[in-house]
Amino acid sequence: MRAGVYDSGVGGLTVVKSLLEYKLFDEIIYFGDTARVPYGVKDKNTIIRYSLEAVEFFKNFDIDIMITACNSVSAYAIDELKANAPFKVSGVIEPGVLALKNKIPNKDAKILILGTNATINSGKYERLLKEHGYKNIESLSPSLFVPIVEEGLFSGKVLKTVMEHYFDGVSQPDAIILGCTHFPLISRQIHKFFPKAILIHSGEAVVEFLEDEFGITETHLNTELKLFASENPDKLKEVANEWLKN
Ligand code: DGL
């Protein structure tokens, strides 16, 4: 089985990491729109237009399923993708909400959503969480986390200062949705601020969702990974070597 994994840039590699770990596919075609990252600050129509262009890209590869490993795309463009793609489509927001529901049955639990401006402004996580009965939800858009992760600053002074800035006054949540595929790379630092919180990661959530929703299960075969980027593919390959090792 062949999957196309799409993100605005390198962040979707955190989802690829989970897909590789669980050996769900024989082949993964990754496309990072590195020429136009970040998506999280763009408007809905632009994100839809870029996403439909990604569908055209994946049409060259005879994929079985397209996984949008980008919360911003999942927030604004998933319906258009489903309507226009000749293959199955999965986002990461519905999987994230279902993963949270499995881990946190208490509907009074405090849930903190961290995402890009696009993801938070779409209100999609909040709406789905409310549909599942959760009442105590706070949303936060720590926009500077994305360039900091792109810069490879996964710990240290800069990240700590920026986290203090965004997390100042935020009370301890029971669970945090890492609603941006860049954020798992700084999850250890986020956890230091909120040590009691359970973290929900798009990669792990999507693995569970692909099995439940599409019957895609572990193949025990090694996955061949092909990496494509709209700009500087060598940089994407370098980052992948670093992030996907071990
Ligand atoms: N990886 C994207 C997401 O999950 C965030 C990066 C961006 O803003 O493009 O929303």
CSV table of C-alpha atoms and ligand atoms in Angstrom, one decimal:
chain,number,residue,atom,x,y,z
A,1,MET,CA,0.0,0.0,0.0
A,2,ARG,CA,1.3,3.4,-0.9
A,3,ALA,CA,0.6,6.7,1.0
A,4,GLY,CA,1.2,10.3,0.1
A,5,VAL,CA,2.0,12.4,3.1
A,6,TYR,CA,1.6,16.2,2.7
A,7,ASP,CA,2.7,19.0,4.9
A,8,SER,CA,3.5,22.7,4.5
A,9,GLY,CA,7.2,21.9,5.2
A,10,VAL,CA,9.2,19.6,7.3
A,11,GLY,CA,6.8,19.3,10.3
A,12,GLY,CA,4.9,16.4,8.7
A,13,LEU,CA,8.0,14.2,9.1
A,14,THR,CA,6.9,13.8,12.8
A,15,VAL,CA,3.8,11.9,11.4
A,16,VAL,CA,6.0,10.0,8.9
A,17,LYS,CA,8.1,8.9,12.0
A,18,SER,CA,5.0,7.2,13.5
A,19,LEU,CA,4.0,5.7,10.1
A,20,LEU,CA,7.5,4.2,9.8
A,21,GLU,CA,7.5,2.9,13.3
A,22,TYR,CA,4.2,1.0,12.8
A,23,LYS,CA,5.2,-0.1,9.3
A,24,LEU,CA,1.8,0.8,7.8
A,25,PHE,CA,2.9,1.2,4.2
A,26,ASP,CA,5.2,-0.3,1.7
A,27,GLU,CA,5.9,3.1,0.3
A,28,ILE,CA,5.5,6.7,1.5
A,29,ILE,CA,5.7,9.6,-0.9
A,30,TYR,CA,6.3,12.8,1.2
A,31,PHE,CA,5.7,16.2,-0.2
A,32,GLY,CA,6.6,19.3,1.8
A,33,ASP,CA,5.6,22.6,0.3
A,34,THR,CA,8.8,24.2,1.6
A,35,ALA,CA,8.7,27.1,-0.9
A,36,ARG,CA,5.5,28.3,0.7
A,37,VAL,CA,5.8,27.3,4.4
A,38,PRO,CA,4.4,28.5,6.8
A,39,TYR,CA,0.7,27.8,6.0
A,40,GLY,CA,-0.4,28.6,9.6
A,41,VAL,CA,-0.4,32.3,8.9
A,42,LYS,CA,-2.3,32.1,5.6
A,43,ASP,CA,-6.0,32.5,4.9
A,44,LYS,CA,-8.4,29.7,4.2
A,45,ASN,CA,-8.7,30.2,0.4
A,46,THR,CA,-4.9,30.1,0.0
A,47,ILE,CA,-4.5,27.0,2.1
A,48,ILE,CA,-7.3,25.3,0.0
A,49,ARG,CA,-5.6,26.3,-3.3
A,50,TYR,CA,-2.2,25.0,-2.2
A,51,SER,CA,-3.8,21.8,-0.9
A,52,LEU,CA,-5.5,21.1,-4.2
A,53,GLU,CA,-2.2,21.6,-6.0
A,54,ALA,CA,-0.8,18.9,-3.7
A,55,VAL,CA,-3.6,16.6,-4.9
A,56,GLU,CA,-2.3,17.2,-8.5
A,57,PHE,CA,1.2,16.3,-7.4
A,58,PHE,CA,0.1,13.0,-5.8
A,59,LYS,CA,-1.9,12.0,-8.9
A,60,ASN,CA,1.5,11.2,-10.4
A,61,PHE,CA,2.2,8.4,-7.9
A,62,ASP,CA,-0.8,6.0,-7.8
A,63,ILE,CA,-1.2,6.4,-4.1
A,64,ASP,CA,-3.9,4.7,-2.1
A,65,ILE,CA,-4.3,7.4,0.5
A,66,MET,CA,-3.3,11.0,1.1
A,67,ILE,CA,-2.5,11.9,4.7
A,68,THR,CA,-2.4,15.6,5.3
A,69,ALA,CA,0.2,15.7,8.1
A,70,CYS,CA,-0.6,19.4,8.6
A,71,ASN,CA,-3.2,20.6,11.1
A,72,SER,CA,-3.6,23.9,9.2
A,73,VAL,CA,-4.6,22.0,6.0
A,74,SER,CA,-6.8,19.7,8.1
A,75,ALA,CA,-8.4,22.7,9.6
A,76,TYR,CA,-9.3,24.5,6.4
A,77,ALA,CA,-9.1,22.2,3.4
A,78,ILE,CA,-10.0,18.6,4.3
A,79,ASP,CA,-13.5,18.8,2.8
A,80,GLU,CA,-12.2,20.2,-0.5
A,81,LEU,CA,-9.5,17.5,-0.5
A,82,LYS,CA,-12.0,14.7,0.0
A,83,ALA,CA,-14.2,16.1,-2.7
A,84,ASN,CA,-11.4,16.5,-5.3
A,85,ALA,CA,-8.9,13.7,-4.7
A,86,PRO,CA,-9.2,10.4,-6.6
A,87,PHE,CA,-7.8,8.6,-3.5
A,88,LYS,CA,-8.7,8.3,0.1
A,89,VAL,CA,-7.9,11.3,2.3
A,90,SER,CA,-7.1,11.5,6.0
A,91,GLY,CA,-6.4,14.7,8.0
A,92,VAL,CA,-5.0,14.8,11.5
A,93,ILE,CA,-7.6,16.8,13.5
A,94,GLU,CA,-10.3,14.1,13.7
A,95,PRO,CA,-7.7,11.5,14.7
A,96,GLY,CA,-6.4,13.8,17.4
A,97,VAL,CA,-9.8,14.3,18.9
A,98,LEU,CA,-10.5,10.6,18.8
A,99,ALA,CA,-7.1,9.8,20.4
A,100,LEU,CA,-7.9,12.3,23.2
A,101,LYS,CA,-11.3,10.8,23.7
A,102,ASN,CA,-9.7,7.3,24.2
A,103,LYS,CA,-7.2,8.6,26.6
A,104,ILE,CA,-9.3,11.1,28.6
A,105,PRO,CA,-12.8,9.9,29.3
A,106,ASN,CA,-13.5,12.6,31.8
A,107,LYS,CA,-15.5,15.3,30.0
A,108,ASP,CA,-14.7,17.9,32.7
A,109,ALA,CA,-10.9,17.5,32.0
A,110,LYS,CA,-9.1,20.7,31.1
A,111,ILE,CA,-7.9,20.5,27.5
A,112,LEU,CA,-5.3,22.9,26.0
A,113,ILE,CA,-5.1,23.1,22.2
A,114,LEU,CA,-1.8,24.4,20.8
A,115,GLY,CA,-1.9,25.1,17.1
A,116,THR,CA,-1.1,27.6,14.3
A,117,ASN,CA,-3.3,30.7,13.8
A,118,ALA,CA,-5.1,28.9,11.0
A,119,THR,CA,-5.8,25.9,13.1
A,120,ILE,CA,-6.9,27.8,16.2
A,121,ASN,CA,-8.9,30.4,14.2
A,122,SER,CA,-10.8,27.6,12.3
A,123,GLY,CA,-12.2,26.5,15.7
A,124,LYS,CA,-12.3,22.9,14.3
A,125,TYR,CA,-10.6,21.2,17.3
A,126,GLU,CA,-12.9,23.1,19.7
A,127,ARG,CA,-16.0,22.3,17.8
A,128,LEU,CA,-15.2,18.5,17.6
A,129,LEU,CA,-14.2,18.4,21.2
A,130,LYS,CA,-17.5,20.1,22.2
A,131,GLU,CA,-19.4,17.6,20.1
A,132,HIS,CA,-17.8,14.9,22.1
A,133,GLY,CA,-18.9,16.6,25.4
A,134,TYR,CA,-15.7,18.3,26.5
A,135,LYS,CA,-16.5,21.7,28.1
A,136,ASN,CA,-13.2,22.9,29.6
A,137,ILE,CA,-11.2,23.9,26.5
A,138,GLU,CA,-8.5,26.6,26.1
A,139,SER,CA,-6.9,27.3,22.7
A,140,LEU,CA,-3.5,29.0,22.2
A,141,SER,CA,-1.5,29.9,19.1
A,142,PRO,CA,2.2,30.0,19.9
A,143,SER,CA,3.2,31.1,16.4
A,144,LEU,CA,6.9,31.5,17.1
A,145,PHE,CA,7.2,27.8,17.9
A,146,VAL,CA,7.1,26.9,14.2
A,147,PRO,CA,10.2,29.0,13.1
A,148,ILE,CA,12.0,28.0,16.3
A,149,VAL,CA,11.5,24.3,15.4
A,150,GLU,CA,12.5,25.0,11.7
A,151,GLU,CA,15.7,26.5,13.1
A,152,GLY,CA,16.4,23.3,15.0
A,153,LEU,CA,16.2,24.9,18.5
A,154,PHE,CA,14.5,22.0,20.3
A,155,SER,CA,15.7,23.1,23.7
A,156,GLY,CA,17.7,26.0,25.3
A,157,LYS,CA,17.3,29.6,26.3
A,158,VAL,CA,15.4,30.9,23.3
A,159,LEU,CA,12.7,28.2,23.4
A,160,LYS,CA,12.4,28.5,27.1
A,161,THR,CA,11.9,32.3,27.0
A,162,VAL,CA,9.3,32.0,24.2
A,163,MET,CA,7.5,29.3,26.1
A,164,GLU,CA,7.4,31.4,29.2
A,165,HIS,CA,5.9,34.2,27.1
A,166,TYR,CA,3.1,32.1,25.7
A,167,PHE,CA,2.4,29.9,28.7
A,168,ASP,CA,2.4,32.7,31.3
A,169,GLY,CA,-1.0,32.5,33.1
A,170,VAL,CA,-2.1,29.3,31.5
A,171,SER,CA,-3.4,26.9,34.2
A,172,GLN,CA,-2.2,23.3,34.3
A,173,PRO,CA,-4.3,21.3,31.7
A,174,ASP,CA,-5.1,17.5,32.0
A,175,ALA,CA,-4.3,17.1,28.3
A,176,ILE,CA,-2.6,19.1,25.6
A,177,ILE,CA,-3.3,18.6,21.9
A,178,LEU,CA,-0.2,19.2,20.0
A,179,GLY,CA,-2.2,20.6,17.1
A,180,CYS,CA,0.7,21.4,14.9
A,181,THR,CA,3.0,18.7,13.4
A,182,HIS,CA,6.1,20.8,14.4
A,183,PHE,CA,5.3,20.6,18.1
A,184,PRO,CA,6.2,17.0,18.9
A,185,LEU,CA,9.8,18.0,18.3
A,186,ILE,CA,9.5,20.3,21.4
A,187,SER,CA,7.1,18.1,23.4
A,188,ARG,CA,9.6,17.4,26.1
A,189,GLN,CA,10.0,21.1,26.8
A,190,ILE,CA,6.2,21.7,26.7
A,191,HIS,CA,5.8,18.8,29.2
A,192,LYS,CA,8.2,20.6,31.6
A,193,PHE,CA,5.8,23.5,31.8
A,194,PHE,CA,2.8,21.2,32.2
A,195,PRO,CA,4.1,18.0,33.8
A,196,LYS,CA,0.7,16.5,34.6
A,197,ALA,CA,-0.7,16.8,31.1
A,198,ILE,CA,-1.1,13.9,28.7
A,199,LEU,CA,0.1,15.0,25.3
A,200,ILE,CA,-1.7,14.1,22.1
A,201,HIS,CA,0.6,13.7,19.1
A,202,SER,CA,-0.8,13.9,15.5
A,203,GLY,CA,1.4,11.0,14.3
A,204,GLU,CA,0.3,8.5,17.0
A,205,ALA,CA,-3.3,9.6,16.6
A,206,VAL,CA,-3.3,9.1,12.8
A,207,VAL,CA,-1.8,5.6,13.2
A,208,GLU,CA,-4.8,4.6,15.4
A,209,PHE,CA,-7.2,6.4,13.1
A,210,LEU,CA,-5.9,4.7,9.9
A,211,GLU,CA,-6.5,1.3,11.5
A,212,ASP,CA,-10.0,2.1,12.9
A,213,GLU,CA,-11.3,4.1,9.9
A,214,PHE,CA,-9.5,2.5,6.9
A,215,GLY,CA,-8.5,-0.9,8.2
A,216,ILE,CA,-4.8,-0.1,7.5
A,217,THR,CA,-2.7,-2.2,9.9
A,218,GLU,CA,0.9,-3.1,10.4
A,219,THR,CA,2.5,-4.8,7.4
A,220,HIS,CA,5.8,-5.9,9.0
A,221,LEU,CA,7.5,-4.8,5.8
A,222,ASN,CA,10.0,-2.0,5.6
A,223,THR,CA,8.7,1.2,4.1
A,224,GLU,CA,10.4,2.9,1.2
A,225,LEU,CA,10.4,6.6,1.8
A,226,LYS,CA,10.6,9.1,-1.1
A,227,LEU,CA,11.0,12.7,-0.2
A,228,PHE,CA,9.9,15.7,-2.4
A,229,ALA,CA,9.8,19.4,-1.6
A,230,SER,CA,8.8,22.5,-3.6
A,231,GLU,CA,12.0,24.1,-2.7
A,232,ASN,CA,15.4,22.9,-1.5
A,233,PRO,CA,14.7,19.1,-1.4
A,234,ASP,CA,18.2,18.5,-0.1
A,235,LYS,CA,17.4,20.4,3.1
A,236,LEU,CA,14.3,18.3,3.6
A,237,LYS,CA,16.4,15.2,3.2
A,238,GLU,CA,18.9,16.4,5.7
A,239,VAL,CA,16.2,17.2,8.2
A,240,ALA,CA,14.6,13.8,7.6
A,241,ASN,CA,17.9,12.0,8.2
A,242,GLU,CA,18.2,13.8,11.5
A,243,TRP,CA,14.6,13.5,12.7
A,244,LEU,CA,13.9,10.0,11.5
A,245,LYS,CA,17.0,8.3,12.8
A,246,ASN,CA,16.7,5.5,15.4
B,1,DGL,N1,2.9,21.7,10.2
B,1,DGL,C1,2.0,22.8,10.2
B,1,DGL,C2,0.7,22.4,11.0
B,1,DGL,O1,0.6,21.3,11.5
B,1,DGL,C3,2.5,24.0,10.8
B,1,DGL,C4,3.5,24.8,10.1
B,1,DGL,C5,2.9,25.9,9.2
B,1,DGL,O2,2.5,26.9,9.7
B,1,DGL,O3,3.0,25.7,8.0
B,1,DGL,O4,-0.2,23.2,11.1
